mmCIF file of C-alpha atoms in Angstrom:
data_model
loop_
_atom_site.group_PDB
_atom_site.id
_atom_site.type_symbol
_atom_site.label_atom_id
_atom_site.label_comp_id
_atom_site.label_asym_id
_atom_site.label_seq_id
_atom_site.Cartn_x
_atom_site.Cartn_y
_atom_site.Cartn_z
ATOM 1 C CA VAL A 5 -61.813 177.731 186.519
ATOM 2 C CA TYR A 6 -61.415 181.403 187.333
ATOM 3 C CA GLU A 7 -62.231 183.828 190.147
ATOM 4 C CA ILE A 8 -64.163 187.078 190.169
ATOM 5 C CA ASN A 9 -64.258 188.681 193.633
ATOM 6 C CA ASP A 10 -65.686 186.002 195.988
ATOM 7 C CA ASP A 11 -67.076 183.845 193.172
ATOM 8 C CA LEU A 12 -65.500 180.850 191.472
ATOM 9 C CA ILE A 13 -66.587 180.253 187.878
ATOM 10 C CA ILE A 14 -66.178 176.821 186.341
ATOM 11 C CA ALA A 15 -66.906 176.384 182.624
ATOM 12 C CA THR A 16 -66.696 173.077 180.779
ATOM 13 C CA ASP A 17 -67.788 171.583 177.469
ATOM 14 C CA VAL A 18 -70.700 169.185 177.908
ATOM 15 C CA SER A 19 -71.780 168.916 174.285
ATOM 16 C CA GLY A 20 -73.146 165.443 173.654
ATOM 17 C CA TYR A 21 -74.710 165.260 177.126
ATOM 18 C CA ASP A 22 -78.368 165.860 177.928
ATOM 19 C CA PRO A 23 -78.371 168.945 180.212
ATOM 20 C CA GLU A 24 -81.334 167.509 182.146
ATOM 21 C CA GLU A 25 -79.129 164.550 183.165
ATOM 22 C CA ILE A 26 -76.141 166.596 184.434
ATOM 23 C CA ARG A 27 -75.627 166.913 188.186
ATOM 24 C CA ILE A 28 -72.850 168.307 190.335
ATOM 25 C CA PHE A 29 -71.819 167.629 193.889
ATOM 26 C CA PHE A 30 -69.010 168.702 196.210
ATOM 27 C CA GLU A 31 -67.089 166.181 198.250
ATOM 28 C CA GLY A 32 -63.666 166.307 199.854
ATOM 29 C CA GLY A 33 -62.747 169.672 198.327
ATOM 30 C CA ARG A 34 -63.627 168.491 194.824
ATOM 31 C CA LEU A 35 -66.412 169.413 192.429
ATOM 32 C CA HIS A 36 -67.791 166.362 190.618
ATOM 33 C CA ILE A 37 -69.705 166.906 187.368
ATOM 34 C CA VAL A 38 -71.616 163.765 186.424
ATOM 35 C CA SER A 39 -74.319 162.557 184.054
ATOM 36 C CA HIS A 40 -76.849 159.853 184.754
ATOM 37 C CA GLU A 41 -76.424 158.821 181.089
ATOM 38 C CA ARG A 42 -72.836 157.593 181.457
ATOM 39 C CA ARG A 43 -70.750 155.881 184.114
ATOM 40 C CA GLU A 44 -67.625 158.057 183.815
ATOM 41 C CA PRO A 45 -67.657 161.541 185.397
ATOM 42 C CA ILE A 46 -67.628 164.458 182.975
ATOM 43 C CA ALA A 47 -65.069 166.269 185.148
ATOM 44 C CA VAL A 48 -63.631 166.393 188.672
ATOM 45 C CA VAL A 49 -62.163 169.731 189.758
ATOM 46 C CA ASP A 50 -60.205 170.572 192.935
ATOM 47 C CA LEU A 51 -61.694 173.693 194.532
ATOM 48 C CA PRO A 52 -61.317 175.670 197.732
ATOM 49 C CA GLN A 53 -64.252 175.426 200.109
ATOM 50 C CA VAL A 54 -67.483 176.799 198.649
ATOM 51 C CA ASP A 55 -70.980 177.523 199.934
ATOM 52 C CA PRO A 56 -73.236 174.775 198.483
ATOM 53 C CA ASP A 57 -76.282 176.946 199.240
ATOM 54 C CA ASN A 58 -75.022 179.727 196.947
ATOM 55 C CA ILE A 59 -74.522 178.063 193.551
ATOM 56 C CA ARG A 60 -75.892 178.901 190.121
ATOM 57 C CA MET A 61 -75.548 176.592 187.150
ATOM 58 C CA SER A 62 -76.555 176.996 183.510
ATOM 59 C CA CYS A 63 -75.964 175.112 180.283
ATOM 60 C CA ILE A 64 -76.042 177.057 177.009
ATOM 61 C CA ASN A 65 -74.940 175.705 173.621
ATOM 62 C CA GLY A 66 -73.102 172.762 175.193
ATOM 63 C CA VAL A 67 -71.156 174.850 177.725
ATOM 64 C CA LEU A 68 -71.866 174.222 181.404
ATOM 65 C CA GLU A 69 -71.153 177.232 183.631
ATOM 66 C CA ILE A 70 -71.137 176.878 187.410
ATOM 67 C CA ILE A 71 -70.833 179.932 189.651
ATOM 68 C CA CYS A 72 -70.244 179.312 193.345
ATOM 69 C CA ARG A 73 -69.378 181.492 196.315
ATOM 70 C CA LYS A 74 -66.248 180.670 198.325
ATOM 71 C CA ASP A 75 -67.118 179.661 201.903
ATOM 72 C CA THR A 76 -66.770 176.889 204.484
ATOM 73 C CA ASP A 77 -67.385 173.236 203.597
ATOM 74 C CA LYS A 78 -71.002 172.268 204.257
ATOM 75 C CA GLY A 79 -70.786 168.684 202.997
ATOM 76 C CA HIS A 80 -72.269 166.709 200.121
ATOM 77 C CA GLN A 81 -75.101 168.286 198.114
ATOM 78 C CA VAL A 82 -76.432 167.558 194.611
ATOM 79 C CA ILE A 83 -77.223 170.597 192.412
ATOM 80 C CA HIS A 84 -79.598 170.512 189.387
ATOM 81 C CA ILE A 85 -79.417 172.785 186.325
ATOM 82 C CA GLU A 86 -81.934 175.639 186.426
#
């Protein structure tokens, strides 16, 4: 996890997972990265409040990159890979 200006960038290895099955959601100040293929979460990351309406996510060569804008907590929302 690192910051560039008002953006938070989260990068994690998801090799071995089907990118079409990966989802993320924010809840209680935590980012949850999950796959419908497996029961265990891929990762859970503590984050400051972010804007769930301003998130980009990509998966290239087994590396998932999530870019989100810091903001106020707007609740639980599921995000799909573009």
